[in-house]
Amino acid sequence: MFDDLIRDGDEMTGNGTAGRQQLLIVDGYNVLRSGSRYRWQPRADEDYTDDFFNAARDRLINDVVNYAGRDMGAIVVFDAADNELSQGSRTKIGGVQVIFSPAGQSADKVIEKLAYDAGKRGVETMVVTSDAAIQDTVFGGGVDRMTADGFSHEMGEYYEDARLDDAPKVARKNTVAERIPADTLARLQ
């Protein structure tokens, strides 16, 4: 169903260092539950449609857009296996493919398939998840992996660096005495 997402020279895989194709695959709900930046534990009366969770999902997608930038393609996969109406919809937001797995198929299987296909085509791939089974499966195929907390940490540093870059610089005021050579200053005193 998602075979068309990874093709040679596809816009989905960006060109990173040395022109190598790179792809970031994110296990959406796993990162939302496990990543310190997004952590959310639903109460009994909440579900995935609640406003807080929608905001967290939007924040994650925005973070993936910023992380991937123009250097790599990115796919965020959300698990909709238990939703009998899910047809495996996908949409593109800021250059990032957002996928909801089809009914009866877990996000894990979609991620494993995407990672396998990318590896087979020589695409340098990073999977973000804290799910040990997915990590083991994709790592065996030569794919890099990052935990949800690792991604949360990376994004925190990214935004902190951006904030510091945007901070106004205060010009240091120098006196005349600080700007002239020491021997000239000595003669003036």
PDB file of C-alpha atoms in Angstrom:
ATOM      1  CA  MET A   1       0.000   0.000   0.000  1.00  0.00           C
ATOM      2  CA  PHE A   2       2.889   2.405   0.696  1.00  0.00           C
ATOM      3  CA  ASP A   3       5.295   1.079  -1.937  1.00  0.00           C
ATOM      4  CA  ASP A   4       5.135   4.345  -3.851  1.00  0.00           C
ATOM      5  CA  LEU A   5       6.578   6.353  -0.947  1.00  0.00           C
ATOM      6  CA  ILE A   6      10.176   5.234  -1.401  1.00  0.00           C
ATOM      7  CA  ARG A   7      11.503   5.441  -4.932  1.00  0.00           C
ATOM      8  CA  ASP A   8      14.940   6.198  -6.295  1.00  0.00           C
ATOM      9  CA  GLY A   9      15.373   9.953  -6.637  1.00  0.00           C
ATOM     10  CA  ASP A  10      11.976  10.559  -5.052  1.00  0.00           C
ATOM     11  CA  GLU A  11      11.305  13.897  -3.383  1.00  0.00           C
ATOM     12  CA  MET A  12      10.448  11.863  -0.296  1.00  0.00           C
ATOM     13  CA  THR A  13      14.117  11.165   0.316  1.00  0.00           C
ATOM     14  CA  GLY A  14      16.157  14.328   0.614  1.00  0.00           C
ATOM     15  CA  ASN A  15      19.817  14.683  -0.208  1.00  0.00           C
ATOM     16  CA  GLY A  16      21.901  14.978   2.914  1.00  0.00           C
ATOM     17  CA  THR A  17      25.639  15.049   3.286  1.00  0.00           C
ATOM     18  CA  ALA A  18      27.645  14.071   0.231  1.00  0.00           C
ATOM     19  CA  GLY A  19      24.447  13.876  -1.813  1.00  0.00           C
ATOM     20  CA  ARG A  20      23.263  10.684  -0.112  1.00  0.00           C
ATOM     21  CA  GLN A  21      19.537  10.210   0.099  1.00  0.00           C
ATOM     22  CA  GLN A  22      18.269  10.403   3.681  1.00  0.00           C
ATOM     23  CA  LEU A  23      14.939   9.504   5.215  1.00  0.00           C
ATOM     24  CA  LEU A  24      13.519  10.041   8.704  1.00  0.00           C
ATOM     25  CA  ILE A  25      10.675   7.737   9.773  1.00  0.00           C
ATOM     26  CA  VAL A  26       8.881   8.610  13.018  1.00  0.00           C
ATOM     27  CA  ASP A  27       6.639   6.289  15.038  1.00  0.00           C
ATOM     28  CA  GLY A  28       4.107   9.020  15.817  1.00  0.00           C
ATOM     29  CA  TYR A  29       2.072   7.747  18.746  1.00  0.00           C
ATOM     30  CA  ASN A  30       5.092   6.054  20.308  1.00  0.00           C
ATOM     31  CA  VAL A  31       6.988   9.348  20.332  1.00  0.00           C
ATOM     32  CA  LEU A  32       3.956  11.177  21.736  1.00  0.00           C
ATOM     33  CA  ARG A  33       3.720   8.683  24.612  1.00  0.00           C
ATOM     34  CA  SER A  34       7.443   8.191  25.253  1.00  0.00           C
ATOM     35  CA  GLY A  35       9.179  11.422  24.273  1.00  0.00           C
ATOM     36  CA  SER A  36       9.641  13.807  27.186  1.00  0.00           C
ATOM     37  CA  ARG A  37       8.770  16.753  24.951  1.00  0.00           C
ATOM     38  CA  TYR A  38       5.332  15.325  24.089  1.00  0.00           C
ATOM     39  CA  ARG A  39       4.468  12.887  26.870  1.00  0.00           C
ATOM     40  CA  TRP A  40       0.766  12.436  27.341  1.00  0.00           C
ATOM     41  CA  GLN A  41      -1.097   9.737  29.218  1.00  0.00           C
ATOM     42  CA  PRO A  42      -4.777   9.593  28.299  1.00  0.00           C
ATOM     43  CA  ARG A  43      -7.343   9.475  31.056  1.00  0.00           C
ATOM     44  CA  ALA A  44     -10.197   7.006  30.749  1.00  0.00           C
ATOM     45  CA  ASP A  45     -12.469   9.715  29.307  1.00  0.00           C
ATOM     46  CA  GLU A  46      -9.907  10.910  26.709  1.00  0.00           C
ATOM     47  CA  ASP A  47      -9.046   9.526  23.325  1.00  0.00           C
ATOM     48  CA  TYR A  48      -6.850  10.459  20.373  1.00  0.00           C
ATOM     49  CA  THR A  49      -9.324  13.115  19.218  1.00  0.00           C
ATOM     50  CA  ASP A  50      -9.015  15.305  22.326  1.00  0.00           C
ATOM     51  CA  ASP A  51      -7.670  18.826  21.804  1.00  0.00           C
ATOM     52  CA  PHE A  52      -4.555  18.310  23.931  1.00  0.00           C
ATOM     53  CA  PHE A  53      -3.581  15.266  21.945  1.00  0.00           C
ATOM     54  CA  ASN A  54      -4.270  16.996  18.623  1.00  0.00           C
ATOM     55  CA  ALA A  55      -2.024  19.860  19.734  1.00  0.00           C
ATOM     56  CA  ALA A  56       0.720  17.388  20.721  1.00  0.00           C
ATOM     57  CA  ARG A  57       0.382  15.625  17.359  1.00  0.00           C
ATOM     58  CA  ASP A  58       0.650  18.979  15.543  1.00  0.00           C
ATOM     59  CA  ARG A  59       3.697  19.890  17.636  1.00  0.00           C
ATOM     60  CA  LEU A  60       5.383  16.600  16.716  1.00  0.00           C
ATOM     61  CA  ILE A  61       4.691  17.090  13.006  1.00  0.00           C
ATOM     62  CA  ASN A  62       6.025  20.646  13.194  1.00  0.00           C
ATOM     63  CA  ASP A  63       9.146  19.385  14.945  1.00  0.00           C
ATOM     64  CA  VAL A  64       9.690  16.743  12.256  1.00  0.00           C
ATOM     65  CA  VAL A  65       9.306  19.416   9.556  1.00  0.00           C
ATOM     66  CA  ASN A  66      11.990  21.497  11.296  1.00  0.00           C
ATOM     67  CA  TYR A  67      14.284  18.541  12.013  1.00  0.00           C
ATOM     68  CA  ALA A  68      14.196  17.172   8.480  1.00  0.00           C
ATOM     69  CA  GLY A  69      14.412  20.587   6.851  1.00  0.00           C
ATOM     70  CA  ARG A  70      15.580  20.309   3.293  1.00  0.00           C
ATOM     71  CA  ASP A  71      18.254  17.749   4.073  1.00  0.00           C
ATOM     72  CA  MET A  72      16.097  14.656   4.317  1.00  0.00           C
ATOM     73  CA  GLY A  73      12.704  13.264   3.519  1.00  0.00           C
ATOM     74  CA  ALA A  74      10.439  12.510   6.457  1.00  0.00           C
ATOM     75  CA  ILE A  75       7.464  10.289   7.196  1.00  0.00           C
ATOM     76  CA  VAL A  76       5.434  10.283  10.422  1.00  0.00           C
ATOM     77  CA  VAL A  77       3.363   7.120  10.882  1.00  0.00           C
ATOM     78  CA  PHE A  78       0.416   7.041  13.279  1.00  0.00           C
ATOM     79  CA  ASP A  79      -1.248   3.774  14.255  1.00  0.00           C
ATOM     80  CA  ALA A  80      -4.871   3.505  13.157  1.00  0.00           C
ATOM     81  CA  ALA A  81      -5.045  -0.293  13.068  1.00  0.00           C
ATOM     82  CA  ASP A  82      -7.964  -0.379  15.516  1.00  0.00           C
ATOM     83  CA  ASN A  83      -9.958   2.175  13.550  1.00  0.00           C
ATOM     84  CA  GLU A  84     -12.115   0.091  11.243  1.00  0.00           C
ATOM     85  CA  LEU A  85     -12.722   3.133   9.020  1.00  0.00           C
ATOM     86  CA  SER A  86      -9.039   3.882   8.426  1.00  0.00           C
ATOM     87  CA  GLN A  87      -7.997   3.411   4.837  1.00  0.00           C
ATOM     88  CA  GLY A  88      -4.360   4.301   5.395  1.00  0.00           C
ATOM     89  CA  SER A  89      -4.760   7.970   4.612  1.00  0.00           C
ATOM     90  CA  ARG A  90      -1.754  10.132   3.985  1.00  0.00           C
ATOM     91  CA  THR A  91      -1.207  13.807   3.641  1.00  0.00           C
ATOM     92  CA  LYS A  92       1.782  16.057   3.194  1.00  0.00           C
ATOM     93  CA  ILE A  93       2.445  18.823   5.718  1.00  0.00           C
ATOM     94  CA  GLY A  94       5.458  21.070   5.223  1.00  0.00           C
ATOM     95  CA  GLY A  95       7.135  18.450   3.056  1.00  0.00           C
ATOM     96  CA  VAL A  96       6.547  15.661   5.586  1.00  0.00           C
ATOM     97  CA  GLN A  97       4.348  12.692   4.717  1.00  0.00           C
ATOM     98  CA  VAL A  98       1.868  11.978   7.517  1.00  0.00           C
ATOM     99  CA  ILE A  99       0.389   8.483   7.375  1.00  0.00           C
ATOM    100  CA  PHE A 100      -2.326   6.768   9.390  1.00  0.00           C
ATOM    101  CA  SER A 101      -1.976   3.015   9.047  1.00  0.00           C
ATOM    102  CA  PRO A 102      -4.921   1.204   7.463  1.00  0.00           C
ATOM    103  CA  ALA A 103      -7.434  -0.723   9.561  1.00  0.00           C
ATOM    104  CA  GLY A 104      -5.950  -3.993  10.745  1.00  0.00           C
ATOM    105  CA  GLN A 105      -2.348  -2.977  10.038  1.00  0.00           C
ATOM    106  CA  SER A 106      -0.203  -1.570  12.807  1.00  0.00           C
ATOM    107  CA  ALA A 107       2.070   1.424  12.428  1.00  0.00           C
ATOM    108  CA  ASP A 108       4.892  -0.951  13.400  1.00  0.00           C
ATOM    109  CA  LYS A 109       4.406  -2.995  10.217  1.00  0.00           C
ATOM    110  CA  VAL A 110       4.194   0.141   8.067  1.00  0.00           C
ATOM    111  CA  ILE A 111       7.408   1.508   9.616  1.00  0.00           C
ATOM    112  CA  GLU A 112       9.232  -1.798   9.198  1.00  0.00           C
ATOM    113  CA  LYS A 113       8.172  -1.994   5.538  1.00  0.00           C
ATOM    114  CA  LEU A 114       9.176   1.617   4.828  1.00  0.00           C
ATOM    115  CA  ALA A 115      12.563   1.128   6.518  1.00  0.00           C
ATOM    116  CA  TYR A 116      13.171  -2.138   4.651  1.00  0.00           C
ATOM    117  CA  ASP A 117      12.266  -0.582   1.273  1.00  0.00           C
ATOM    118  CA  ALA A 118      14.472   2.459   1.940  1.00  0.00           C
ATOM    119  CA  GLY A 119      17.414   0.275   2.969  1.00  0.00           C
ATOM    120  CA  LYS A 120      16.982  -1.890  -0.112  1.00  0.00           C
ATOM    121  CA  ARG A 121      17.290   1.245  -2.258  1.00  0.00           C
ATOM    122  CA  GLY A 122      20.378   2.473  -0.431  1.00  0.00           C
ATOM    123  CA  VAL A 123      18.627   5.327   1.337  1.00  0.00           C
ATOM    124  CA  GLU A 124      20.264   6.322   4.640  1.00  0.00           C
ATOM    125  CA  THR A 125      17.369   5.891   7.074  1.00  0.00           C
ATOM    126  CA  MET A 126      16.743   6.886  10.697  1.00  0.00           C
ATOM    127  CA  VAL A 127      13.748   5.496  12.602  1.00  0.00           C
ATOM    128  CA  VAL A 128      12.573   7.379  15.688  1.00  0.00           C
ATOM    129  CA  THR A 129      10.823   5.088  18.186  1.00  0.00           C
ATOM    130  CA  SER A 130      11.203   3.726  21.689  1.00  0.00           C
ATOM    131  CA  ASP A 131       9.565   0.448  20.672  1.00  0.00           C
ATOM    132  CA  ALA A 132      12.285  -2.170  21.211  1.00  0.00           C
ATOM    133  CA  ALA A 133      10.794  -4.605  18.687  1.00  0.00           C
ATOM    134  CA  ILE A 134      10.835  -2.024  15.895  1.00  0.00           C
ATOM    135  CA  GLN A 135      14.328  -0.877  16.885  1.00  0.00           C
ATOM    136  CA  ASP A 136      15.631  -4.453  16.724  1.00  0.00           C
ATOM    137  CA  THR A 137      13.890  -5.188  13.429  1.00  0.00           C
ATOM    138  CA  VAL A 138      15.073  -2.079  11.589  1.00  0.00           C
ATOM    139  CA  PHE A 139      18.570  -2.091  13.090  1.00  0.00           C
ATOM    140  CA  GLY A 140      19.030  -5.581  11.730  1.00  0.00           C
ATOM    141  CA  GLY A 141      18.429  -4.113   8.277  1.00  0.00           C
ATOM    142  CA  GLY A 142      21.158  -1.502   8.687  1.00  0.00           C
ATOM    143  CA  VAL A 143      18.840   1.346   9.597  1.00  0.00           C
ATOM    144  CA  ASP A 144      19.837   3.850  12.277  1.00  0.00           C
ATOM    145  CA  ARG A 145      17.487   4.438  15.198  1.00  0.00           C
ATOM    146  CA  MET A 146      16.807   7.109  17.756  1.00  0.00           C
ATOM    147  CA  THR A 147      14.655   6.876  20.873  1.00  0.00           C
ATOM    148  CA  ALA A 148      11.673   9.121  21.440  1.00  0.00           C
ATOM    149  CA  ASP A 149      13.533  10.849  24.278  1.00  0.00           C
ATOM    150  CA  GLY A 150      16.586  11.244  22.061  1.00  0.00           C
ATOM    151  CA  PHE A 151      14.422  13.000  19.476  1.00  0.00           C
ATOM    152  CA  SER A 152      12.821  15.135  22.208  1.00  0.00           C
ATOM    153  CA  HIS A 153      16.281  16.145  23.385  1.00  0.00           C
ATOM    154  CA  GLU A 154      17.437  16.948  19.824  1.00  0.00           C
ATOM    155  CA  MET A 155      14.390  19.155  19.275  1.00  0.00           C
ATOM    156  CA  GLY A 156      14.909  20.929  22.594  1.00  0.00           C
ATOM    157  CA  GLU A 157      18.491  21.733  21.573  1.00  0.00           C
ATOM    158  CA  TYR A 158      17.345  22.803  18.094  1.00  0.00           C
ATOM    159  CA  TYR A 159      14.872  25.320  19.507  1.00  0.00           C
ATOM    160  CA  GLU A 160      17.311  26.534  22.157  1.00  0.00           C
ATOM    161  CA  ASP A 161      19.941  27.166  19.474  1.00  0.00           C
ATOM    162  CA  ALA A 162      17.359  28.990  17.349  1.00  0.00           C
ATOM    163  CA  ARG A 163      16.328  31.089  20.349  1.00  0.00           C
ATOM    164  CA  LEU A 164      19.932  32.009  21.106  1.00  0.00           C
ATOM    165  CA  ASP A 165      20.575  32.873  17.461  1.00  0.00           C
ATOM    166  CA  ASP A 166      17.594  35.252  17.544  1.00  0.00           C
ATOM    167  CA  ALA A 167      18.538  36.873  20.863  1.00  0.00           C
ATOM    168  CA  PRO A 168      19.504  40.494  20.438  1.00  0.00           C
ATOM    169  CA  LYS A 169      23.211  41.110  20.675  1.00  0.00           C
ATOM    170  CA  VAL A 170      24.244  43.891  23.013  1.00  0.00           C
ATOM    171  CA  ALA A 171      27.061  45.975  21.622  1.00  0.00           C
ATOM    172  CA  ARG A 172      29.951  46.427  24.004  1.00  0.00           C
ATOM    173  CA  LYS A 173      30.855  50.036  24.447  1.00  0.00           C
ATOM    174  CA  ASN A 174      34.555  50.684  24.375  1.00  0.00           C
ATOM    175  CA  THR A 175      36.217  53.775  25.714  1.00  0.00           C
ATOM    176  CA  VAL A 176      38.861  55.630  23.724  1.00  0.00           C
ATOM    177  CA  ALA A 177      41.469  54.310  26.160  1.00  0.00           C
ATOM    178  CA  GLU A 178      40.493  50.709  25.295  1.00  0.00           C
ATOM    179  CA  ARG A 179      40.790  51.300  21.549  1.00  0.00           C
ATOM    180  CA  ILE A 180      44.220  52.875  21.264  1.00  0.00           C
ATOM    181  CA  PRO A 181      47.545  51.075  21.539  1.00  0.00           C
ATOM    182  CA  ALA A 182      49.081  50.842  25.019  1.00  0.00           C
ATOM    183  CA  ASP A 183      52.205  52.836  24.136  1.00  0.00           C
ATOM    184  CA  THR A 184      50.089  55.730  22.821  1.00  0.00           C
ATOM    185  CA  LEU A 185      47.937  55.628  25.946  1.00  0.00           C
ATOM    186  CA  ALA A 186      51.081  55.771  28.141  1.00  0.00           C
ATOM    187  CA  ARG A 187      52.318  58.883  26.318  1.00  0.00           C
ATOM    188  CA  LEU A 188      48.926  60.564  26.744  1.00  0.00           C
ATOM    189  CA  GLN A 189      48.836  60.002  30.484  1.00  0.00           C
TER     190      GLN A 189
END
